XYZ file of C-alpha atoms in Angstrom:
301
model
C 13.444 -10.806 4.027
C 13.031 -6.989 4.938
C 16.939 -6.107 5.399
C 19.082 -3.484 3.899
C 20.956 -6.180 1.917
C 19.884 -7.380 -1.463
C 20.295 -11.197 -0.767
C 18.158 -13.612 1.196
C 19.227 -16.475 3.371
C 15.742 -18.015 3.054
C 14.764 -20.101 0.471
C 11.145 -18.509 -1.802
C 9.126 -21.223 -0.663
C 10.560 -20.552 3.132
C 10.023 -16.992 3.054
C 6.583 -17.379 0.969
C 5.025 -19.424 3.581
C 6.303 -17.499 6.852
C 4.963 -14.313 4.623
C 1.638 -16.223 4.158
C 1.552 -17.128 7.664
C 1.949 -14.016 8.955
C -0.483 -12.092 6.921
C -3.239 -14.466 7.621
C -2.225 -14.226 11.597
C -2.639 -10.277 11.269
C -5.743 -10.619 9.102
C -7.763 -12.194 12.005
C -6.768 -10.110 14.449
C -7.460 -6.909 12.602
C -10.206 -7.582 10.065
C -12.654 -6.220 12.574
C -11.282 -2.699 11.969
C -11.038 -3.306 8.064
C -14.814 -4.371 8.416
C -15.270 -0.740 9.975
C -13.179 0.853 7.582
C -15.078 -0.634 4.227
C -18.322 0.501 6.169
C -17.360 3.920 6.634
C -15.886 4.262 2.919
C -18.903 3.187 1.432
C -21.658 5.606 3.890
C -22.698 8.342 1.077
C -22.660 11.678 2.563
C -26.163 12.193 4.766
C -29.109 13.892 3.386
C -30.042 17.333 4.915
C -29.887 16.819 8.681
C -30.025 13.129 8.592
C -27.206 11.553 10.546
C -24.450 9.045 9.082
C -25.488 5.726 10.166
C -21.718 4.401 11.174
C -19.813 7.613 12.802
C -16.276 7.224 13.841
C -14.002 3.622 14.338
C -15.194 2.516 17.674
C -18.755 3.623 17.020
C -18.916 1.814 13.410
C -17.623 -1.677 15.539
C -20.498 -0.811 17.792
C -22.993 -0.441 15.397
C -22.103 -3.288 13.508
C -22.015 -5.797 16.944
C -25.057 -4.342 17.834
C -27.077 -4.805 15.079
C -25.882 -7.964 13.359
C -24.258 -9.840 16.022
C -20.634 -10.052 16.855
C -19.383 -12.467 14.118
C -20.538 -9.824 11.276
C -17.284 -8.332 12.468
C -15.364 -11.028 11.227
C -17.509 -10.925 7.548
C -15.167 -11.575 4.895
C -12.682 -13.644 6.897
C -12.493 -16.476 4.411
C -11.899 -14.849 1.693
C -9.554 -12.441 3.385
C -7.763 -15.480 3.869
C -7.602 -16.410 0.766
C -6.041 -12.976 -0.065
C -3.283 -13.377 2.456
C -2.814 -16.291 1.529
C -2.082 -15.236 -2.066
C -1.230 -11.718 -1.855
C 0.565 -11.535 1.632
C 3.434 -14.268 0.439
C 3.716 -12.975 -3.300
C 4.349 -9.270 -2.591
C 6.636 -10.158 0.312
C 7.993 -13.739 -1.138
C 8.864 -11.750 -4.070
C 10.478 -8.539 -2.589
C 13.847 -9.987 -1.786
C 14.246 -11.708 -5.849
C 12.876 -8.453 -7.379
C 15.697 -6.400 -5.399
C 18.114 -8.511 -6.479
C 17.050 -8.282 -9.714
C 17.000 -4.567 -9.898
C 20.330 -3.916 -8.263
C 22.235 -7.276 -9.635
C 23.966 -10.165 -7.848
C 27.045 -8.189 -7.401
C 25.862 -5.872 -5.285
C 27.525 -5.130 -2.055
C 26.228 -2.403 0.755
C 22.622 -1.095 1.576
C 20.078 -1.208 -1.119
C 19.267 2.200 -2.441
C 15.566 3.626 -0.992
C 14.257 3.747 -4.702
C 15.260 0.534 -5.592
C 13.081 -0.710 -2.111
C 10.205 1.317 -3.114
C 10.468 0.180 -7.028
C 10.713 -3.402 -4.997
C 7.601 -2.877 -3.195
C 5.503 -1.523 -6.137
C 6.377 -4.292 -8.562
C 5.332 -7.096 -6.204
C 2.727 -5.454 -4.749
C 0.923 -4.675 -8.507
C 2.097 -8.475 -9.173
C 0.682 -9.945 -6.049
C -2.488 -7.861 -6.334
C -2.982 -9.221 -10.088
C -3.607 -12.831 -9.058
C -5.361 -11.721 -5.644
C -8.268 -9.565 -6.741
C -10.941 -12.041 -6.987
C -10.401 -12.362 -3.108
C -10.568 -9.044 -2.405
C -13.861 -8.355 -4.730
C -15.425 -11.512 -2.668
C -13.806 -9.754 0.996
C -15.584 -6.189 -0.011
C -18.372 -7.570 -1.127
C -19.419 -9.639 2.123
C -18.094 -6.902 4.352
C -20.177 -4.045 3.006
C -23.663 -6.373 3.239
C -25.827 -4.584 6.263
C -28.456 -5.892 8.362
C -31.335 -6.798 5.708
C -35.033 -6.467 6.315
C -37.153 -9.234 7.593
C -37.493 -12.134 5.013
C -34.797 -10.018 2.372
C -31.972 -12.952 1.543
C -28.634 -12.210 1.563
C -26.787 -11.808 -2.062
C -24.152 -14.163 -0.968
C -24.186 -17.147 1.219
C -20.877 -17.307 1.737
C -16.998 -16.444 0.106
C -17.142 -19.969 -2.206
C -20.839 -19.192 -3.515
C -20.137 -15.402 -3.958
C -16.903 -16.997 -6.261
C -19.511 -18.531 -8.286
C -22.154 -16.476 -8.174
C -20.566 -13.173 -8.962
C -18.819 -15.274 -11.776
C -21.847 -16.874 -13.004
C -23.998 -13.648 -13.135
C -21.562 -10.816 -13.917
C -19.044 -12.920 -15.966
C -15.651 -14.171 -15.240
C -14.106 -10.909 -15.678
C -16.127 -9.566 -12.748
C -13.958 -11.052 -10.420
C -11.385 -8.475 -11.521
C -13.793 -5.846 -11.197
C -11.735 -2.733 -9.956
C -8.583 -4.027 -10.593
C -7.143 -0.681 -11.806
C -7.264 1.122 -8.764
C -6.676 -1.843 -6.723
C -3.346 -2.433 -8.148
C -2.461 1.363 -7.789
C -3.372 0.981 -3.917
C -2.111 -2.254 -3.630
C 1.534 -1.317 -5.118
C 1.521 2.027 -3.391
C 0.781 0.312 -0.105
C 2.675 -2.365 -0.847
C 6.016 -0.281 -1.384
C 5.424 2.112 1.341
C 5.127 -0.571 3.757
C 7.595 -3.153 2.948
C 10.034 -0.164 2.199
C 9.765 2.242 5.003
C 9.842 -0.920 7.251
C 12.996 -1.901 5.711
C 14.548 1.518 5.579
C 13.066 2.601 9.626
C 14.422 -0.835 10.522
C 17.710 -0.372 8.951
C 18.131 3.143 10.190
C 17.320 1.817 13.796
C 19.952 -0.644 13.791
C 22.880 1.774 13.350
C 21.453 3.728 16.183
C 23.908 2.724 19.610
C 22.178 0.196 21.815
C 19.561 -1.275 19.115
C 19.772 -4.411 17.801
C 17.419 -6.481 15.418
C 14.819 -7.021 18.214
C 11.151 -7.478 19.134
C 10.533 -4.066 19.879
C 12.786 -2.958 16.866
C 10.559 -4.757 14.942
C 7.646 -2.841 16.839
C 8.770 0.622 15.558
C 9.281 -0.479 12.097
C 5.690 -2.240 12.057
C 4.623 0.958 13.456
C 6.083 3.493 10.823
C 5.632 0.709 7.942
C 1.751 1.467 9.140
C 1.771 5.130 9.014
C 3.085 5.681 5.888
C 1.157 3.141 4.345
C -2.358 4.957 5.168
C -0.686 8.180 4.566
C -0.422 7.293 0.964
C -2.939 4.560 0.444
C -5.982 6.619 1.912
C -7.343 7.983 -1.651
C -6.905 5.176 -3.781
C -8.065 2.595 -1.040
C -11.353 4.694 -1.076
C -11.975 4.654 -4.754
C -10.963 0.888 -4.144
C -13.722 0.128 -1.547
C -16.380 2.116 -3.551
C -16.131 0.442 -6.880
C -16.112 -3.007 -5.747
C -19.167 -2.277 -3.626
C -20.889 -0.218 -6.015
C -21.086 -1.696 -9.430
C -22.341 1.562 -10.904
C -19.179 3.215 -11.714
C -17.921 3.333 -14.695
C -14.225 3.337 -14.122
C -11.981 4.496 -11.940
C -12.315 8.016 -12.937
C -15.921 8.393 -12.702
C -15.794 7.022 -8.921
C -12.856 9.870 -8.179
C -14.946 12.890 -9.573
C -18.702 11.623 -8.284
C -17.306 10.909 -4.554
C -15.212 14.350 -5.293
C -18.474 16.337 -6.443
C -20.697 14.455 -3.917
C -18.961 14.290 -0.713
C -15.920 16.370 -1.050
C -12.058 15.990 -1.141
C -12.393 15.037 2.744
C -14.298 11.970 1.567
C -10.570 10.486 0.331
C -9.417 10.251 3.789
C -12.779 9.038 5.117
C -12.031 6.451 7.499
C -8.547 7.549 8.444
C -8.638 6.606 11.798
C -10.033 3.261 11.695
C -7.675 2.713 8.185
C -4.210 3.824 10.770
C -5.606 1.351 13.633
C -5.778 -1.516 11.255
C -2.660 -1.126 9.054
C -1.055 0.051 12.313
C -2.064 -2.829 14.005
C -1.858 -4.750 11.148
C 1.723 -4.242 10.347
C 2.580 -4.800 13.917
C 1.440 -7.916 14.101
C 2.514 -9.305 10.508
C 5.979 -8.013 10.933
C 6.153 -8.970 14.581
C 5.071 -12.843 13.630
C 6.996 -12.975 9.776
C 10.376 -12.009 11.674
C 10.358 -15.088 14.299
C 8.351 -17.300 11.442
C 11.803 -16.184 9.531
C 13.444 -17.245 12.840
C 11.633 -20.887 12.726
C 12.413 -21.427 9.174
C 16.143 -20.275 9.349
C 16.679 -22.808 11.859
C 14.445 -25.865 9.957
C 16.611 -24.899 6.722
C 19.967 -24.419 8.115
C 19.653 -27.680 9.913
């Protein structure tokens, strides 16, 4: 899939369900951290000498596990799932067509770093397109605290938050922040599937590497870095607009969390946002290249 050539030797379906696989794999192990990461995004900035409820990666996990049990960790799983399910094979399923498409059949040598990141953006806004409802229905269940005694919970679950959100808000509701969703999504999207490719690539000309496990490490590792690098900003405005309902756009979320809590605010939840897309990356890549491996062998069989 990832590889500095244009061509595949995986059939879409192949590649669409090792991609799938290994998304959902990484979305277990990390969504603990992404639960940490939507909490800290959404904390407004404390009043006078009150102190932030959720302070810093590990302390946020604590908090959480602490107050609302250790599963609340794991809030939004199912329909994280979903997304992976979705999203996670369609922006990588598609990665290897779209560069083909972009640099023709004909084309012999490494793949151009533009054309990768052009890649990566087109599948990721794609991908992202038919994925949102997920993600509103993920956000939504992760940034529900501990209520009062007797207070019911908005959602009882990802299927009845589906219908509920649809049945009281409207259809369209379901794509509720799509805008900068898609501009994360594709940003991400391209700088990890991209830099992975290109770090990988670059590796393997270096003496003594070859296209192994911890090869795949470093790539998963870099992929990660750049990803929350450039992703930090718009994945903010992306957390605050599906948990918040009273923005008005996408604009009006930038300039109020600009004017209320600072230009810091857009890289609020850095650390915990680099521990899961590290981590993250590490594992997807890690299991999508032997799931690649598996399939390979099934189809060339």
């Amino acid at each position: 899939m990832v590889s500095g050539n244009s061509k595949s030797d995986i059939s879409f379906p192949g590649i669409f369900a090792s991609s799938a696989f290994a998304a959902c794999f990484a979305e277990i192990c990390t969504i603990p951290l992404d639960t940490a990461k939507v909490r800290l995004q959404l904390q407004k900035k404390a009043d006078g000498a009150g102190l932030p409820k959720y302070r810093g990666m590990l302390g946020t996990v604590a908090t959480i596990a602490r107050e609302e049990g250790l599963a609340s960790l794991w809030k939004g799983i199912v329909p994280g799932l979903h997304r992976q399910c979705l999203f996670g094979g369609l922006r990588i399923g598609l990665y290897e067509p779209i560069k083909t498409l972009y640099v023709g059949d004909n084309f012999v040598g490494d793949v151009p770093l533009t054309t990768k990141i052009l890649a990566g953006l087109t599948t990721g806004a794609v991908a992202i397109s038919v994925a949102n409802p997920t993600d509103l229905v993920k956000v939504r269940l992760q940034a529900e605290g501990k209520l009062a005694a007797g207070v019911p919970r908005r959602y009882s679950g990802a299927l009845n938050a589906y219908s509920t959100i649809a049945r009281q808000e409207g259809i369209g509701a379901l794509w509720t922040g799509l805008g900068p969703n898609i501009a994360r999504n594709a940003i991400i999207n391209a700088a990890e599937l991209a830099s992975y490719d290109q770090v990988k690539q670059t590796i393997l000309k270096i003496p003594g590497f070859t296209d192994n496990v911890f090869t795949h490490l470093l790539s998963g590792l870099g992929a990660g870095f750049v990803a929350v690098c450039v992703g930090s900003p718009v994945d903010v405005v992306k957390s605050r607009m599906m948990g918040d309902p009273s923005y008005k756009g996408t604009i009006d979320c930038f300039v109020k969390t600009l004017k209320n809590d600072g230009p810091f605010a857009f890289y609020k939840g850095f650390i915990p946002n680099f521990g899961r897309l590290g981590s993250w990356n590490v594992i997807m890549f890690l299991t999508l290249e032997q799931a690649k491996k598996f399939v390979r062998s099934i189809e060339s069989a």
